[in-house]
PDB file of C-alpha atoms in Angstrom:
ATOM      1  CA  MET V 278     132.511  59.630 114.975  1.00 90.00           C
ATOM      2  CA  PHE V 279     133.659  56.170 113.921  1.00 94.00           C
ATOM      3  CA  THR V 280     132.855  53.569 111.267  1.00 94.00           C
ATOM      4  CA  GLY V 281     132.984  50.291 113.161  1.00 94.00           C
ATOM      5  CA  ILE V 282     136.059  49.150 111.223  1.00 94.00           C
ATOM      6  CA  ILE V 283     138.461  48.164 114.004  1.00 96.00           C
ATOM      7  CA  ASP V 284     142.034  49.307 113.343  1.00 95.00           C
ATOM      8  CA  GLY V 285     143.770  47.752 116.329  1.00 96.00           C
ATOM      9  CA  VAL V 286     143.476  45.641 119.451  1.00 98.00           C
ATOM     10  CA  GLY V 287     144.960  46.825 122.725  1.00 98.00           C
ATOM     11  CA  GLU V 288     145.867  44.912 125.859  1.00 98.00           C
ATOM     12  CA  VAL V 289     144.721  46.357 129.173  1.00 99.00           C
ATOM     13  CA  LYS V 290     147.874  46.995 131.215  1.00 99.00           C
ATOM     14  CA  ALA V 291     146.397  48.839 134.204  1.00 98.00           C
ATOM     15  CA  VAL V 292     143.037  49.853 135.680  1.00 98.00           C
ATOM     16  CA  GLU V 293     143.254  52.441 138.457  1.00 97.00           C
ATOM     17  CA  ASP V 294     140.608  54.153 140.584  1.00 95.00           C
ATOM     18  CA  ILE V 295     140.309  57.920 140.143  1.00 95.00           C
ATOM     19  CA  LYS V 296     138.262  60.573 141.970  1.00 91.00           C
ATOM     20  CA  GLY V 297     134.530  60.498 141.423  1.00 90.00           C
ATOM     21  CA  ASP V 298     134.230  56.690 141.192  1.00 94.00           C
ATOM     22  CA  GLY V 299     135.812  56.619 137.752  1.00 96.00           C
ATOM     23  CA  LYS V 300     138.711  54.559 136.440  1.00 98.00           C
ATOM     24  CA  LYS V 301     141.854  55.279 134.477  1.00 98.00           C
ATOM     25  CA  MET V 302     142.611  52.511 131.984  1.00 99.00           C
ATOM     26  CA  THR V 303     146.019  52.098 130.368  1.00 98.00           C
ATOM     27  CA  LEU V 304     146.360  50.051 127.188  1.00 98.00           C
ATOM     28  CA  GLN V 305     149.238  48.890 125.049  1.00 98.00           C
ATOM     29  CA  SER V 306     149.134  48.264 121.320  1.00 95.00           C
ATOM     30  CA  ARG V 307     152.193  48.105 119.124  1.00 90.00           C
ATOM     31  CA  ASP V 308     152.508  51.088 116.755  1.00 88.00           C
ATOM     32  CA  TYR V 309     148.998  52.341 117.619  1.00 92.00           C
ATOM     33  CA  ALA V 310     149.557  55.329 119.887  1.00 92.00           C
ATOM     34  CA  PHE V 311     151.994  57.222 117.619  1.00 90.00           C
ATOM     35  CA  ASP V 312     149.281  59.369 115.999  1.00 91.00           C
ATOM     36  CA  LEU V 313     146.927  59.630 118.976  1.00 96.00           C
ATOM     37  CA  LYS V 314     146.738  63.038 120.621  1.00 96.00           C
ATOM     38  CA  ILE V 315     146.132  63.958 124.237  1.00 98.00           C
ATOM     39  CA  GLY V 316     142.574  65.279 124.324  1.00 98.00           C
ATOM     40  CA  GLY V 317     141.715  63.369 121.148  1.00 97.00           C
ATOM     41  CA  SER V 318     139.229  60.532 120.818  1.00 98.00           C
ATOM     42  CA  VAL V 319     139.691  56.792 120.518  1.00 98.00           C
ATOM     43  CA  ALA V 320     137.014  54.083 120.719  1.00 98.00           C
ATOM     44  CA  LEU V 321     137.534  51.195 123.157  1.00 99.00           C
ATOM     45  CA  ASN V 322     135.106  48.328 122.486  1.00 99.00           C
ATOM     46  CA  GLY V 323     132.969  50.947 120.752  1.00 98.00           C
ATOM     47  CA  VAL V 324     133.044  53.469 123.616  1.00 99.00           C
ATOM     48  CA  CYS V 325     134.274  56.936 122.619  1.00 98.00           C
ATOM     49  CA  CYS V 326     136.998  57.886 125.115  1.00 98.00           C
ATOM     50  CA  THR V 327     139.374  60.809 125.523  1.00 98.00           C
ATOM     51  CA  VAL V 328     143.112  60.121 125.516  1.00 98.00           C
ATOM     52  CA  VAL V 329     144.677  61.594 128.676  1.00 98.00           C
ATOM     53  CA  HIS V 330     148.226  60.192 128.523  1.00 98.00           C
ATOM     54  CA  ILE V 331     150.560  58.730 125.880  1.00 97.00           C
ATOM     55  CA  ASP V 332     153.852  56.945 126.543  1.00 94.00           C
ATOM     56  CA  ASN V 333     155.418  55.145 123.555  1.00 91.00           C
ATOM     57  CA  ASN V 334     153.113  52.172 122.774  1.00 93.00           C
ATOM     58  CA  ARG V 335     150.864  52.838 125.764  1.00 97.00           C
ATOM     59  CA  PHE V 336     148.037  55.290 126.218  1.00 98.00           C
ATOM     60  CA  SER V 337     145.483  56.003 128.927  1.00 98.00           C
ATOM     61  CA  VAL V 338     141.840  57.059 129.019  1.00 98.00           C
ATOM     62  CA  GLU V 339     139.532  57.969 131.885  1.00 98.00           C
ATOM     63  CA  LEU V 340     136.186  56.212 132.276  1.00 98.00           C
ATOM     64  CA  MET V 341     133.298  57.892 134.096  1.00 97.00           C
ATOM     65  CA  PRO V 342     130.920  55.942 136.371  1.00 97.00           C
ATOM     66  CA  GLU V 343     128.144  55.861 133.727  1.00 96.00           C
ATOM     67  CA  THR V 344     130.516  54.216 131.237  1.00 97.00           C
ATOM     68  CA  LEU V 345     131.607  51.673 133.827  1.00 97.00           C
ATOM     69  CA  LYS V 346     127.971  50.847 134.646  1.00 96.00           C
ATOM     70  CA  ARG V 347     126.587  50.700 131.087  1.00 96.00           C
ATOM     71  CA  THR V 348     129.439  48.990 129.185  1.00 98.00           C
ATOM     72  CA  ASN V 349     131.726  45.984 129.451  1.00 98.00           C
ATOM     73  CA  LEU V 350     134.657  48.313 130.181  1.00 98.00           C
ATOM     74  CA  GLY V 351     133.383  48.277 133.773  1.00 97.00           C
ATOM     75  CA  THR V 352     134.514  44.657 134.121  1.00 97.00           C
ATOM     76  CA  ALA V 353     137.695  44.892 132.015  1.00 97.00           C
ATOM     77  CA  LYS V 354     140.802  43.661 133.784  1.00 97.00           C
ATOM     78  CA  VAL V 355     144.540  43.574 133.161  1.00 98.00           C
ATOM     79  CA  GLY V 356     145.324  41.246 130.251  1.00 98.00           C
ATOM     80  CA  ASP V 357     141.968  41.679 128.484  1.00 98.00           C
ATOM     81  CA  GLU V 358     141.950  42.598 124.793  1.00 98.00           C
ATOM     82  CA  VAL V 359     140.000  45.689 123.762  1.00 98.00           C
ATOM     83  CA  ASN V 360     138.995  46.666 120.222  1.00 99.00           C
ATOM     84  CA  LEU V 361     140.456  50.024 119.154  1.00 98.00           C
ATOM     85  CA  GLU V 362     139.342  52.491 116.509  1.00 97.00           C
ATOM     86  CA  LYS V 363     140.585  55.965 115.750  1.00 96.00           C
ATOM     87  CA  PRO V 364     137.959  58.555 114.766  1.00 94.00           C
ATOM     88  CA  LEU V 365     136.797  58.996 111.189  1.00 86.00           C
ATOM     89  CA  ARG V 366     138.678  61.632 109.195  1.00 81.00           C
ATOM     90  CA  LEU V 367     137.080  63.596 106.373  1.00 77.00           C
ATOM     91  CA  ASN V 368     139.152  61.864 103.687  1.00 77.00           C
ATOM     92  CA  ASP V 369     138.598  58.305 105.040  1.00 75.00           C
ATOM     93  CA  GLN V 370     136.498  55.667 103.326  1.00 75.00           C
ATOM     94  CA  LEU V 371     133.211  54.900 105.047  1.00 75.00           C
ATOM     95  CA  SER V 372     133.522  51.128 105.004  1.00 82.00           C
ATOM     96  CA  GLY V 373     131.192  50.258 107.905  1.00 81.00           C
ATOM     97  CA  HIS V 374     128.373  52.471 109.164  1.00 85.00           C
ATOM     98  CA  PHE V 375     128.244  55.625 111.272  1.00 86.00           C
ATOM     99  CA  VAL V 376     129.132  54.686 114.854  1.00 92.00           C
ATOM    100  CA  LEU V 377     128.971  57.466 117.430  1.00 93.00           C
ATOM    101  CA  GLY V 378     130.778  55.725 120.262  1.00 95.00           C
ATOM    102  CA  HIS V 379     127.739  56.192 122.529  1.00 95.00           C
ATOM    103  CA  VAL V 380     127.106  52.632 123.685  1.00 97.00           C
ATOM    104  CA  ASP V 381     123.448  51.913 124.489  1.00 95.00           C
ATOM    105  CA  GLY V 382     124.049  48.883 126.689  1.00 95.00           C
ATOM    106  CA  VAL V 383     125.267  45.312 126.584  1.00 98.00           C
ATOM    107  CA  ALA V 384     124.035  42.044 125.114  1.00 98.00           C
ATOM    108  CA  GLU V 385     124.882  38.584 126.375  1.00 98.00           C
ATOM    109  CA  VAL V 386     126.073  35.941 123.938  1.00 98.00           C
ATOM    110  CA  VAL V 387     123.597  33.059 124.333  1.00 98.00           C
ATOM    111  CA  ALA V 388     124.943  30.833 121.550  1.00 97.00           C
ATOM    112  CA  SER V 389     128.071  30.715 119.418  1.00 96.00           C
ATOM    113  CA  LYS V 390     128.401  28.288 116.526  1.00 95.00           C
ATOM    114  CA  HIS V 391     131.194  27.835 114.004  1.00 92.00           C
ATOM    115  CA  ASN V 392     129.985  27.508 110.440  1.00 89.00           C
ATOM    116  CA  GLY V 393     133.119  26.547 108.511  1.00 91.00           C
ATOM    117  CA  GLU V 394     135.470  29.529 108.795  1.00 94.00           C
ATOM    118  CA  PHE V 395     132.584  31.759 109.861  1.00 96.00           C
ATOM    119  CA  GLN V 396     130.981  32.116 113.273  1.00 97.00           C
ATOM    120  CA  ASP V 397     127.320  32.784 114.052  1.00 97.00           C
ATOM    121  CA  ILE V 398     126.521  34.342 117.406  1.00 98.00           C
ATOM    122  CA  ALA V 399     123.114  34.836 118.995  1.00 98.00           C
ATOM    123  CA  LEU V 400     122.711  37.556 121.601  1.00 98.00           C
ATOM    124  CA  ARG V 401     120.114  38.703 124.114  1.00 98.00           C
ATOM    125  CA  LEU V 402     119.898  42.368 125.079  1.00 95.00           C
ATOM    126  CA  LYS V 403     120.127  43.215 128.772  1.00 91.00           C
ATOM    127  CA  ASP V 404     117.866  46.252 128.106  1.00 90.00           C
ATOM    128  CA  PHE V 405     114.937  44.764 126.197  1.00 88.00           C
ATOM    129  CA  SER V 406     113.627  48.242 125.231  1.00 89.00           C
ATOM    130  CA  LEU V 407     116.447  48.449 122.652  1.00 91.00           C
ATOM    131  CA  LYS V 408     115.026  45.495 120.686  1.00 91.00           C
ATOM    132  CA  LYS V 409     112.722  47.759 118.652  1.00 91.00           C
ATOM    133  CA  PHE V 410     115.822  49.352 117.103  1.00 91.00           C
ATOM    134  CA  ILE V 411     117.257  46.066 115.818  1.00 94.00           C
ATOM    135  CA  ALA V 412     116.086  45.021 112.365  1.00 92.00           C
ATOM    136  CA  ARG V 413     116.954  42.084 110.144  1.00 94.00           C
ATOM    137  CA  LYS V 414     119.655  43.234 107.677  1.00 95.00           C
ATOM    138  CA  GLY V 415     120.118  46.419 109.704  1.00 94.00           C
ATOM    139  CA  SER V 416     123.409  47.696 111.106  1.00 95.00           C
ATOM    140  CA  ILE V 417     124.588  47.248 114.680  1.00 97.00           C
ATOM    141  CA  ALA V 418     127.906  47.790 116.461  1.00 98.00           C
ATOM    142  CA  LEU V 419     129.099  45.065 118.862  1.00 99.00           C
ATOM    143  CA  ASN V 420     132.240  45.936 120.844  1.00 99.00           C
ATOM    144  CA  GLY V 421     132.627  48.694 118.263  1.00 98.00           C
ATOM    145  CA  VAL V 422     132.546  46.337 115.255  1.00 98.00           C
ATOM    146  CA  SER V 423     130.144  47.282 112.444  1.00 97.00           C
ATOM    147  CA  LEU V 424     127.992  44.228 111.715  1.00 98.00           C
ATOM    148  CA  THR V 425     124.806  43.305 109.885  1.00 97.00           C
ATOM    149  CA  VAL V 426     121.965  41.706 111.814  1.00 97.00           C
ATOM    150  CA  VAL V 427     121.230  38.315 110.235  1.00 97.00           C
ATOM    151  CA  ASP V 428     117.972  37.612 112.054  1.00 97.00           C
ATOM    152  CA  VAL V 429     115.772  38.675 114.962  1.00 96.00           C
ATOM    153  CA  LYS V 430     113.721  36.034 116.788  1.00 93.00           C
ATOM    154  CA  GLY V 431     111.886  36.596 120.044  1.00 87.00           C
ATOM    155  CA  ASP V 432     114.284  38.199 122.489  1.00 87.00           C
ATOM    156  CA  THR V 433     117.460  37.329 120.557  1.00 95.00           C
ATOM    157  CA  PHE V 434     119.236  38.531 117.446  1.00 97.00           C
ATOM    158  CA  THR V 435     121.972  36.911 115.391  1.00 98.00           C
ATOM    159  CA  VAL V 436     125.066  38.192 113.597  1.00 98.00           C
ATOM    160  CA  ALA V 437     127.648  36.354 111.504  1.00 97.00           C
ATOM    161  CA  LEU V 438     131.383  36.963 111.794  1.00 98.00           C
ATOM    162  CA  ILE V 439     133.709  36.610 108.823  1.00 97.00           C
ATOM    163  CA  PRO V 440     137.244  35.212 109.255  1.00 97.00           C
ATOM    164  CA  HIS V 441     138.837  38.696 109.064  1.00 97.00           C
ATOM    165  CA  THR V 442     136.674  39.916 111.957  1.00 97.00           C
ATOM    166  CA  LEU V 443     137.560  36.845 114.003  1.00 97.00           C
ATOM    167  CA  ILE V 444     141.283  37.377 113.407  1.00 96.00           C
ATOM    168  CA  SER V 445     141.433  41.147 113.896  1.00 97.00           C
ATOM    169  CA  THR V 446     138.995  41.822 116.783  1.00 98.00           C
ATOM    170  CA  ASN V 447     138.194  40.521 120.242  1.00 98.00           C
ATOM    171  CA  LEU V 448     134.932  39.031 118.937  1.00 98.00           C
ATOM    172  CA  ARG V 449     136.883  35.789 118.509  1.00 96.00           C
ATOM    173  CA  TYR V 450     136.238  35.382 122.251  1.00 96.00           C
ATOM    174  CA  ALA V 451     132.454  35.821 121.884  1.00 96.00           C
ATOM    175  CA  ASP V 452     131.452  32.603 123.627  1.00 94.00           C
ATOM    176  CA  ALA V 453     128.209  31.991 125.523  1.00 96.00           C
ATOM    177  CA  GLY V 454     127.940  34.193 128.603  1.00 96.00           C
ATOM    178  CA  ARG V 455     130.230  36.978 127.362  1.00 97.00           C
ATOM    179  CA  LEU V 456     128.841  40.526 127.410  1.00 98.00           C
ATOM    180  CA  LEU V 457     129.340  42.683 124.317  1.00 99.00           C
ATOM    181  CA  ASN V 458     128.785  46.429 124.051  1.00 98.00           C
ATOM    182  CA  VAL V 459     125.858  47.364 121.806  1.00 98.00           C
ATOM    183  CA  GLU V 460     125.329  50.574 119.870  1.00 97.00           C
ATOM    184  CA  ILE V 461     122.148  50.613 117.848  1.00 94.00           C
ATOM    185  CA  ASP V 462     122.129  52.158 114.391  1.00 89.00           C
ATOM    186  CA  MET V 463     121.837  55.925 114.801  1.00 81.00           C
ATOM    187  CA  LEU V 464     119.369  56.087 111.893  1.00 80.00           C
ATOM    188  CA  ALA V 465     116.974  53.810 113.811  1.00 79.00           C
ATOM    189  CA  ARG V 466     117.312  56.080 116.840  1.00 75.00           C
ATOM    190  CA  TYR V 467     116.361  59.193 114.846  1.00 77.00           C
ATOM    191  CA  VAL V 468     113.459  57.477 113.059  1.00 79.00           C
ATOM    192  CA  GLU V 469     112.071  56.491 116.472  1.00 75.00           C
ATOM    193  CA  LYS V 470     112.435  60.087 117.704  1.00 74.00           C
ATOM    194  CA  LEU V 471     110.629  61.464 114.634  1.00 78.00           C
ATOM    195  CA  ASN V 472     107.805  58.945 115.058  1.00 81.00           C
ATOM    196  CA  GLN V 473     107.203  60.159 118.617  1.00 78.00           C
ATOM    197  CA  LYS V 474     105.988  63.548 117.349  1.00 66.00           C
TER     198      LYS V 474
END
């Protein structure tokens, strides 16, 4: 489990095919891998992954076909920046919201506007059935970043990025046309499940 508070950005150094139509992705991030463990979890753009190899400042994860199909990791290439987050520990502060690392799909940035030092981005979900889970002032994770939904209009929703988020995550590249991973608030998911009974 994660909080959506990104604690590093890694650069993709290699993407290799593996058996079963999966990929092995190797990332580098200065001083990030020292407390990762083989078999442990790390979130890449909000996707919970298992660490399979560590070598100094580099580490590798394996991505299954479903992850490649459903998330923007399927189009990641060497040189891309990926948001990183280590899993929540029992003594950590819960500064964001509960993020499971189970990405629901992607949303396309349809507009990006600077508002002083802030940036407003409007997005359209690729899977429109997820829209019912997105509420004004509700929580959402985009590329693993815990954010508050500013507004929902028609088939789009808007979030605002503060300067710290722009500096410390790959959302600074969230221009029109870019696809961002979306994880809906887990509370909304469970409320929907309860209402089905």
